[in-house]
Amino acid sequence: MINGKLIIGLGLLLALSVSSCKPDEVDALDRPYRLSLPAGFPSMNIPADNELTEVRVELGKMLFFDKALSRDSTVSCGSCHFQLNAFSDVVAISTGIEGRKGLRNSPPLFNLGYHPYFFFDGGVPTLELQVLAPVQDVNEMDHEFPEAVARLAQNQVYQEMAQIAYGRSFDAFVLTRAISAFERTLVSGNSAYDKYNNGSSNALNESAKRGMALFNSERLSCNGCHSGFNFTDYSFKNNGLYVQYPDSGRMRVTALPQDRDKFKVPSLRNVALTAPYMHDGSFATLPDVIEHYNSGGAANPQKDERIQPLLLSNQEKSDLLEFLYSLTDNEFITNPNYAP
Amino acid sequence: MIYLRLLIPALILVVMVSSCEKDPELGTSTFTLAVHPVIGTEGLILNQEYIDQEGYRIKPVTLRFYIAHVMLTSATGEVEIKDLDLLDMENVAAGEPLTFTVEAPAGDYTGISFWVGLDSTQNASDPATFNNDHPLSLATGTFWTWNTGYRFVMFEGYFDTIQNTPGPVSSTRFFNYHTGTNPLYAKAELGNASTAFTIAEGADYTYNLDLDVNKMFYGPQNIARSQGAVTHTTSNYELADKFTQNFVRAFTLSAP
């Protein structure tokens, strides 16, 4: 990724010439972004109107951390998504403008380009559309999107980068595309588990290996839902968190009774960094989560049949924990390309 | 001679210019659909208080809805004259109808039909791809950002839940009917042989409809005040469904 200051300088220097350029000439000022995918990761489907380029990604990063997105300019995307926490928040429910509390736990942000839909209820089908939600949500940024766009459009650097990146003035299209472009570059797949999987047999200690075997065992069936390279099948499940849920989950967007109290299965990558857990942040620690699954969960009629008492020994709990720790990608959370 | 030199190029120019002009569309007319929001026999103005047919006080503050695939119907079939529009009382002066004007083929027609809402393709649009003057843009405030798709109808305001109470209507009795989702895309059909009309070639024609708030509550479905004042469709699908059934039947031909 090219340096942000370099981009800004480039934009300023070329401001006058850009305004007279044709779209093809504008494109020549930008370069494709080289997305480096970890071994074993499938190729990422990227929308044709938002292929990754260096300026698009850089613009998206600047917008991601710009508090001007919120109505009172106090909250940015980065206010609730911290890189050191795999771009999740450290509290159960994040705080929006004026101290307002949202509905659900802020999810971590990585490998988003592989998700078929977004939010715990899966109500939004694309990363580009997802950008609209926190900006307009009354408990998050509470900003009418056209007003947010109008404010950001006054930023001359954004205008110039929009022209270079998308060949158009800064508008809602640019805002949604650029942030999505940056978010697609948040790729995490270099944990100890990944290194082990790629041939470094010493990357996992013996406890983590036992934990991995348990995780994938028929008895626990964790991998029944937390499957694939991203440790999720993206399905909607009830894991027996409550007998009665105050939040109807996926039913909130489908109105279908069969979707009541079901939530999107989260990825377990970097899970040691993303406490608190569950859609409402109701578990403070990973041992709490393991205890929940060990108990078999609450008697909710929608509970997935695989959620049953596990009768785990202390050693098994410890091994499972060790395996979950091995999913941490330290390179991801310290990558300077993702920092403001 | 010099005149001849000038005349020939001038004639050529005249021929060229005249051939560049687009021939006027034959057999068309300027057609305006005018929707008059009313409550019973009274014209509806936003932020004014009314008493509905059952004696409930009501003060609408927002009335905004999509119509799609507007068709003129005739004995021989249908012709689409408008694919999509957003009719919004906030965009017209108080007391003025909600309108759109298009070119339509002249002819004899028996009625008009349209859909309230957006078809599944329109409803899957990305609002960020449209300019602010487009009915599907973010500027309309109709897109649901927490769920995919658009609000087809937005009817908001205040009403009393007890009949015949003295005014003004309580500011705490907010009602909010937001309908959407593909299953609630519903068709309105108006007119028949007895209300046939003719659009004469080259003439302006206005087709007037009333949209009656009374019928939104007391139509095929009776929406009791106790049934809930708020639906974002998925939050109370039954109420949204009832409201939709009533809404498409709340349109009637205006009295001549």
XYZ file of C-alpha atoms in Angstrom:
596
model
C 0.000 0.000 0.000
C 1.296 3.416 -0.848
C 1.805 6.013 1.805
C -1.212 8.163 2.634
C 0.732 11.387 2.670
C 2.125 10.548 -0.722
C -1.382 10.082 -2.016
C -2.528 13.360 -0.582
C 0.417 15.134 -2.085
C -0.171 13.467 -5.400
C -3.780 14.478 -5.290
C -2.976 18.070 -4.497
C -0.346 18.312 -7.189
C -2.615 16.848 -9.788
C -5.748 18.652 -8.754
C -5.867 21.005 -11.667
C -4.938 18.449 -14.269
C -7.431 15.937 -12.933
C -10.296 18.301 -13.385
C -9.618 18.351 -17.102
C -8.874 14.648 -17.478
C -11.053 12.116 -19.176
C -11.928 9.057 -17.104
C -9.291 6.855 -18.753
C -6.609 9.393 -17.971
C -7.775 9.585 -14.379
C -7.525 5.815 -14.060
C -3.925 5.999 -15.157
C -3.119 7.873 -11.953
C -4.187 4.930 -9.834
C -2.735 1.441 -9.620
C -4.293 -1.931 -8.836
C -4.027 -2.891 -5.192
C -2.179 -6.152 -4.757
C -4.302 -8.119 -2.349
C -2.166 -10.774 -0.754
C -4.248 -13.767 0.262
C -2.965 -16.348 2.753
C -2.216 -19.841 1.556
C -5.346 -21.919 1.385
C -7.685 -18.949 1.088
C -9.955 -18.947 -1.947
C -9.975 -16.030 -4.351
C -12.156 -13.156 -3.250
C -15.124 -12.044 -5.309
C -14.816 -8.309 -5.747
C -17.581 -6.266 -7.381
C -16.799 -5.111 -10.893
C -17.518 -1.493 -9.961
C -15.143 -1.588 -7.031
C -11.978 -3.397 -8.061
C -9.263 -2.711 -5.529
C -6.841 0.070 -6.331
C -4.316 1.783 -4.124
C -6.094 5.117 -4.042
C -9.495 3.538 -3.433
C -8.128 1.600 -0.488
C -6.278 4.579 0.902
C -9.331 6.793 0.569
C -11.408 4.107 2.266
C -8.990 3.920 5.163
C -9.080 7.672 5.638
C -12.866 7.605 5.644
C -12.955 4.625 8.007
C -11.154 6.686 10.618
C -12.888 10.007 9.904
C -15.237 11.122 12.677
C -16.921 13.536 10.285
C -19.004 10.548 9.236
C -21.068 10.939 12.408
C -23.577 13.711 12.896
C -21.653 15.437 15.670
C -18.213 14.391 14.392
C -17.419 12.348 17.501
C -17.527 8.788 16.169
C -15.776 7.057 13.294
C -15.880 3.419 12.185
C -12.589 3.066 14.021
C -14.197 4.221 17.271
C -15.855 0.811 17.675
C -13.497 -1.344 15.606
C -9.981 -1.432 17.070
C -7.194 -3.043 15.117
C -5.603 -4.552 18.242
C -8.901 -6.339 18.812
C -9.152 -7.590 15.257
C -11.289 -4.538 14.543
C -13.873 -5.404 17.190
C -14.832 -3.434 20.287
C -13.875 -4.207 23.872
C -17.321 -3.593 25.339
C -20.516 -5.604 25.057
C -22.417 -2.879 23.234
C -20.574 -0.039 21.551
C -21.270 3.589 22.284
C -22.460 5.843 19.502
C -22.827 9.598 19.464
C -24.062 11.297 22.623
C -23.379 8.129 24.608
C -26.096 6.139 22.871
C -25.981 2.374 23.050
C -26.596 0.162 20.042
C -28.344 -3.167 19.783
C -25.592 -5.752 19.370
C -21.919 -6.459 19.926
C -19.614 -4.899 17.330
C -18.270 -7.705 15.165
C -14.594 -8.012 14.276
C -13.666 -6.949 10.758
C -11.537 -9.299 8.704
C -12.014 -11.530 5.699
C -15.191 -9.575 4.997
C -14.849 -10.074 1.272
C -15.914 -13.665 1.790
C -19.103 -12.965 3.724
C -22.341 -13.550 1.830
C -24.217 -11.054 4.036
C -23.578 -8.809 7.001
C -24.696 -8.206 10.569
C -25.793 -10.844 13.024
C -29.162 -11.064 11.270
C -27.733 -11.106 7.748
C -30.030 -8.286 6.686
C -27.569 -6.579 4.373
C -26.264 -8.434 1.326
C -23.172 -6.476 0.327
C -20.257 -4.751 1.968
C -21.081 -1.588 0.055
C -24.632 -1.463 1.455
C -23.340 -2.286 4.899
C -21.555 1.062 5.003
C -24.908 2.837 5.066
C -26.160 1.229 8.263
C -23.857 2.551 10.998
C -23.842 6.028 9.490
C -27.621 6.306 9.572
C -28.301 4.237 12.692
C -29.695 6.568 15.318
C -27.673 4.814 18.025
C -24.407 4.870 16.118
C -23.563 7.865 13.944
C -27.120 9.178 13.497
C -26.250 10.975 10.309
C -28.480 11.158 7.259
C -26.273 9.707 4.583
C -26.722 12.545 2.063
C -25.724 15.004 4.791
C -22.653 12.965 5.661
C -21.706 12.866 1.999
C -22.204 16.612 1.631
C -19.954 17.276 4.623
C -17.195 14.959 3.463
C -17.435 16.304 -0.064
C -16.165 19.629 1.211
C -12.841 17.966 1.930
C -10.668 18.860 -1.055
C -8.366 15.878 -0.551
C -11.337 13.514 -0.642
C -12.588 15.211 -3.790
C -9.274 14.798 -5.519
C -8.866 11.208 -4.429
C -12.431 10.462 -5.557
C -11.580 11.739 -9.010
C -8.441 9.647 -9.167
C -10.023 6.536 -7.710
C -13.450 6.556 -9.299
C -13.346 9.297 -11.935
C -16.180 11.213 -10.291
C -16.844 13.774 -7.612
C -17.092 12.602 -4.040
C -20.594 11.196 -3.512
C -22.445 8.331 -1.864
C -21.088 5.925 -4.445
C -17.503 6.891 -3.659
C -18.070 6.806 0.090
C -19.616 3.335 0.120
C -17.164 1.914 -2.394
C -14.019 3.317 -0.840
C -14.755 2.119 2.698
C -15.679 -1.294 1.308
C -12.450 -1.393 -0.671
C -10.433 -0.762 2.480
C -12.437 -3.343 4.418
C -11.772 -5.992 1.777
C -8.075 -5.590 2.382
C -8.508 -6.570 6.045
C -7.418 -10.133 5.481
C -6.343 -12.320 8.367
C -4.888 -15.776 7.873
C -1.468 -15.968 9.432
C -2.142 -17.426 12.849
C -0.217 -20.250 14.481
C -3.001 -22.524 13.305
C -2.453 -21.369 9.722
C 1.279 -21.896 9.998
C 0.663 -25.379 11.326
C -1.779 -26.043 8.534
C 0.818 -24.900 6.024
C 3.445 -27.308 7.205
C 5.027 -25.835 10.338
C 4.376 -28.740 12.640
C 5.836 -26.888 15.615
C 3.497 -23.921 15.240
C 0.956 -25.567 17.543
C 1.825 -26.973 20.934
C 0.478 -30.330 22.005
C -2.390 -28.841 23.961
C -3.550 -26.820 20.941
C -3.322 -29.925 18.772
C -5.501 -31.835 21.230
C -7.865 -28.892 21.288
C -8.038 -28.881 17.490
C -8.869 -32.577 17.481
C -11.620 -31.964 20.009
C -12.922 -29.014 18.016
C -13.238 -31.183 14.930
C -14.485 -34.267 16.742
C -17.912 -35.762 16.213
C -18.498 -35.466 19.924
C -18.147 -31.677 20.024
C -18.945 -30.859 16.385
C -17.732 -27.283 16.766
C -16.714 -27.471 13.133
C -20.295 -28.279 12.203
C -20.928 -24.531 12.186
C -17.474 -23.018 12.587
C -16.270 -24.629 9.414
C -14.074 -23.826 6.461
C -11.063 -21.568 6.186
C -12.895 -18.745 7.944
C -14.288 -20.899 10.759
C -17.914 -20.141 9.912
C -20.500 -21.531 7.561
C -22.316 -18.149 7.715
C -25.527 -19.906 8.702
C -27.994 -18.646 11.286
C -28.198 -20.645 14.468
C -29.592 -20.549 17.953
C -26.930 -21.655 20.401
C -29.125 -21.765 23.479
C -28.005 -18.511 24.983
C -31.400 -17.757 26.544
C -34.755 -19.376 27.011
C -36.299 -16.118 25.885
C -34.312 -13.727 23.748
C -34.912 -9.998 23.970
C -33.549 -9.760 20.407
C -35.332 -11.828 17.762
C -32.184 -12.168 15.632
C -32.675 -13.009 12.001
C -36.434 -12.824 12.382
C -35.976 -9.090 12.775
C -35.262 -8.865 9.054
C -37.257 -11.781 7.673
C -40.346 -11.790 9.930
C -40.252 -15.590 9.615
C -40.988 -17.504 12.822
C -38.406 -20.153 11.927
C -35.734 -17.445 12.080
C -36.596 -16.342 15.579
C -33.648 -16.060 17.957
C -31.120 -17.154 15.337
C -27.884 -15.294 14.704
C -25.167 -15.534 12.116
C -22.382 -17.932 13.117
C -19.295 -15.775 13.687
C -15.794 -16.582 12.528
C -13.514 -17.846 15.262
C -10.365 -16.390 13.785
C -8.741 -13.999 16.273
C -11.403 -14.990 18.774
C -9.045 -14.503 21.714
C -8.979 -10.790 20.809
C -12.672 -10.154 20.354
C -14.156 -10.374 23.849
C -16.852 -9.943 24.968
C -18.691 -12.678 23.114
C -22.066 -13.538 21.600
C -24.371 -11.194 19.691
C -24.981 -9.169 22.839
C -21.523 -9.412 24.369
C -22.942 -11.297 27.324
C -19.873 -13.509 27.915
C -16.779 -11.698 29.092
C -14.194 -14.409 28.458
C -13.502 -17.414 26.287
C -13.674 -19.779 29.286
C -17.195 -18.424 29.847
C -18.051 -19.356 26.280
C -16.630 -22.845 26.658
C -18.615 -23.299 29.867
C -21.751 -22.269 28.030
C -21.301 -24.904 25.346
C -20.254 -27.436 27.947
C -23.532 -26.868 29.762
C -25.618 -27.539 26.681
C -27.193 -24.107 26.732
C -30.641 -22.890 27.705
C -33.799 -24.686 26.664
C -34.835 -22.587 23.723
C -37.097 -24.343 21.202
C -34.960 -23.036 18.358
C -31.703 -24.298 19.815
C -29.512 -26.158 17.354
C -29.588 -29.873 18.033
C -25.814 -29.986 18.263
C -25.826 -27.823 21.373
C -25.841 -30.542 24.015
C -23.972 -31.023 27.317
C -20.402 -31.922 26.453
C -19.099 -33.204 29.780
C -15.688 -31.703 29.124
C -12.865 -32.400 31.534
C -10.745 -29.531 32.759
C -7.941 -30.715 30.527
C -10.225 -30.709 27.517
C -11.424 -27.205 28.296
C -7.832 -26.090 28.584
C -6.944 -27.746 25.287
C -9.883 -26.158 23.516
C -8.851 -22.804 24.866
C -5.305 -23.332 23.669
C -6.570 -24.142 20.198
C -8.707 -20.983 20.129
C -5.679 -18.947 21.179
C -3.805 -20.411 18.239
C -6.235 -18.669 15.887
C -4.770 -15.271 16.754
C -3.048 -13.512 13.862
C -0.595 -11.084 15.434
C 0.619 -9.884 12.078
C -2.919 -8.757 11.237
C -3.388 -6.678 14.348
C -0.030 -4.944 13.958
C -0.072 -4.429 10.206
C 0.666 -0.711 9.682
C -1.288 -0.712 6.438
C -4.478 -0.924 8.470
C -3.610 1.797 10.946
C -4.899 5.369 10.616
C -23.926 35.406 -59.001
C -22.877 36.084 -55.522
C -26.493 35.571 -54.430
C -26.472 32.171 -56.112
C -23.265 31.256 -54.278
C -24.929 32.110 -51.012
C -28.297 30.629 -51.876
C -27.089 27.120 -52.644
C -25.243 26.604 -49.362
C -28.188 28.178 -47.550
C -30.578 25.704 -49.155
C -28.298 22.823 -48.271
C -28.153 24.082 -44.708
C -31.914 24.337 -44.506
C -32.292 20.775 -45.748
C -29.670 19.543 -43.259
C -31.168 21.373 -40.335
C -34.665 20.240 -41.089
C -33.514 16.643 -41.396
C -31.827 16.877 -38.000
C -35.023 17.852 -36.262
C -36.807 14.968 -34.657
C -40.243 14.462 -36.025
C -42.849 15.006 -33.354
C -44.124 11.739 -31.942
C -47.319 11.001 -33.716
C -50.246 9.737 -31.740
C -49.110 10.865 -28.334
C -50.388 13.179 -25.681
C -49.167 14.696 -22.453
C -50.675 12.631 -19.672
C -50.678 13.680 -16.049
C -51.597 11.441 -13.157
C -52.761 13.572 -10.233
C -53.243 11.904 -6.853
C -55.209 13.988 -4.347
C -54.649 12.925 -0.728
C -57.915 13.316 1.152
C -59.571 12.277 4.354
C -63.185 11.690 3.452
C -64.249 14.776 1.588
C -61.525 17.023 2.947
C -58.267 17.651 1.173
C -55.331 16.433 3.249
C -52.580 18.796 4.330
C -49.634 17.539 6.331
C -49.337 18.627 9.952
C -53.017 19.531 10.139
C -55.418 17.749 12.409
C -58.480 15.900 11.170
C -61.177 13.665 12.598
C -61.516 10.441 10.658
C -64.748 8.686 9.775
C -64.762 6.798 13.070
C -64.172 9.880 15.194
C -60.453 9.486 15.857
C -58.269 12.541 15.683
C -55.352 12.176 13.305
C -52.506 14.444 12.228
C -50.430 13.035 9.346
C -46.891 14.364 9.044
C -45.464 12.189 6.281
C -47.050 10.506 3.287
C -44.611 9.150 0.752
C -44.935 6.121 -1.506
C -43.608 4.508 -4.636
C -45.698 3.683 -7.642
C -44.267 1.410 -10.286
C -45.238 0.174 -13.720
C -48.115 2.547 -14.285
C -50.281 1.168 -17.083
C -53.103 2.581 -19.131
C -55.643 -0.144 -19.766
C -57.779 -0.417 -22.839
C -59.997 -2.961 -24.476
C -56.985 -4.282 -26.337
C -54.495 -4.464 -23.511
C -52.178 -2.364 -21.424
C -49.419 0.106 -22.143
C -46.838 1.137 -19.593
C -46.386 4.884 -19.289
C -44.148 5.121 -16.209
C -41.824 2.584 -14.676
C -41.272 4.241 -11.340
C -41.931 7.346 -9.310
C -41.910 8.458 -5.715
C -44.887 10.548 -4.687
C -44.136 12.588 -1.598
C -46.426 15.144 0.005
C -43.378 16.999 1.303
C -42.460 17.787 -2.279
C -45.691 19.590 -3.172
C -47.335 22.719 -1.852
C -50.094 22.279 0.710
C -53.301 21.238 -0.962
C -51.648 20.400 -4.256
C -51.927 16.897 -5.720
C -49.074 14.465 -6.155
C -48.390 14.270 -9.853
C -46.223 13.008 -12.618
C -46.464 13.864 -16.283
C -45.433 11.676 -19.201
C -45.963 11.277 -22.891
C -48.655 8.666 -23.462
C -50.160 7.220 -26.624
C -53.442 8.776 -27.613
C -56.391 6.436 -27.559
C -59.428 5.132 -25.750
C -58.819 3.710 -22.297
C -60.899 2.109 -19.627
C -58.641 2.687 -16.653
C -55.259 2.730 -15.079
C -53.269 0.328 -12.978
C -50.058 0.620 -11.030
C -48.136 -1.118 -8.307
C -47.547 0.424 -4.945
C -43.915 -0.246 -4.088
C -41.006 -1.486 -6.130
C -40.623 -4.648 -8.117
C -38.013 -7.103 -6.891
C -35.347 -5.742 -9.233
C -35.986 -2.131 -8.294
C -36.125 -3.122 -4.639
C -32.688 -4.727 -4.868
C -31.104 -1.501 -6.084
C -28.083 0.038 -4.424
C -29.227 3.565 -3.559
C -25.669 4.881 -3.581
C -25.564 4.386 -7.338
C -28.232 7.013 -8.003
C -28.023 10.784 -8.089
C -29.995 12.616 -5.451
C -32.787 13.523 -7.865
C -33.552 9.868 -8.612
C -36.485 8.227 -6.809
C -34.218 5.404 -5.637
C -31.454 7.612 -4.255
C -30.526 7.923 -0.613
C -31.892 11.462 -0.608
C -35.444 10.130 -0.561
C -34.976 8.603 2.879
C -36.801 5.477 1.785
C -33.977 2.944 1.884
C -33.787 0.613 4.844
C -30.132 0.557 5.773
C -30.460 -2.201 8.398
C -32.284 -4.492 6.010
C -32.147 -4.830 2.295
C -34.643 -2.895 0.224
C -36.809 0.165 0.324
C -39.825 1.339 2.255
C -42.684 1.238 -0.239
C -45.044 3.407 1.789
C -44.174 5.766 4.621
C -47.223 7.090 6.443
C -46.440 8.785 9.729
C -48.108 11.118 12.145
C -50.127 11.194 15.356
C -53.529 9.805 16.199
C -55.749 9.370 19.197
C -56.655 5.906 20.334
C -59.967 6.948 21.878
C -62.786 8.186 19.712
C -64.319 11.626 20.061
C -61.664 13.032 22.362
C -61.203 16.778 22.447
C -58.197 18.052 20.526
C -55.457 18.537 19.952
C -54.198 15.038 19.190
C -51.592 13.807 21.652
C -48.031 14.291 20.516
C -47.130 11.034 22.223
C -49.458 8.952 20.045
C -47.095 8.564 17.151
C -48.056 6.245 14.319
C -45.614 4.949 11.791
C -46.538 2.617 8.964
C -43.517 1.650 6.915
C -44.303 -1.087 4.460
C -41.820 -2.871 2.263
C -40.366 -6.264 1.280
C -41.178 -7.992 -1.986
C -44.318 -9.815 -0.822
C -45.984 -6.479 -0.059
C -45.582 -5.144 -3.584
C -49.259 -4.668 -4.359
C -51.309 -3.659 -7.357
C -53.978 -0.981 -7.598
C -56.461 -1.124 -10.463
C -58.867 1.678 -11.233
C -61.557 2.364 -13.772
C -63.831 0.255 -15.900
C -65.946 0.542 -19.009
C -68.263 3.034 -17.358
C -65.373 5.366 -16.580
C -63.665 5.070 -19.940
C -61.752 8.063 -21.157
C -60.075 9.250 -24.303
C -56.651 10.800 -24.640
C -56.829 12.930 -27.724
C -53.737 13.202 -29.848
C -51.668 16.246 -29.050
C -53.824 17.285 -26.103
C -53.037 17.406 -22.405
C -54.928 14.952 -20.263
C -55.074 14.728 -16.480
C -56.313 11.622 -14.708
C -57.376 12.446 -11.169
C -57.365 10.019 -8.279
C -58.191 10.474 -4.622
C -56.152 8.739 -1.961
C -58.309 8.536 1.144
C -56.744 8.197 4.588
C -60.041 6.816 5.902
C -59.698 3.880 3.542
C -56.166 3.178 4.783
C -57.650 2.287 8.153
C -61.142 1.117 7.252
C -60.754 -0.845 4.040
C -60.971 -4.575 3.427
C -58.955 -4.799 6.630
C -60.107 -2.860 9.636
C -57.041 -1.543 11.413
C -58.031 -0.924 14.983
C -55.977 1.616 16.866
C -55.282 -1.074 19.442
C -53.519 -3.241 16.842
C -50.383 -1.205 17.035
C -49.319 2.127 15.728
C -45.922 1.133 14.403
C -44.739 -1.312 11.822
C -41.415 -1.451 10.049
C -42.923 -4.419 8.201
C -40.784 -7.158 9.720
C -41.437 -5.821 13.209
C -45.196 -6.325 12.715
C -45.767 -8.045 9.429
C -49.462 -8.650 10.000
C -50.102 -4.952 10.458
C -47.970 -4.061 7.429
C -49.856 -6.583 5.341
C -53.236 -5.214 6.416
C -52.132 -1.657 5.790
C -50.904 -2.601 2.319
C -54.178 -4.278 1.433
C -56.033 -1.159 2.468
C -53.607 1.278 0.889
C -53.913 -0.042 -2.649
C -57.676 0.183 -2.309
C -57.593 3.689 -0.884
C -57.253 5.081 -4.407
C -60.495 6.015 -6.156
C -61.362 8.031 -9.207
C -61.891 11.625 -8.227
C -65.419 12.913 -8.595
C -65.733 14.846 -11.860
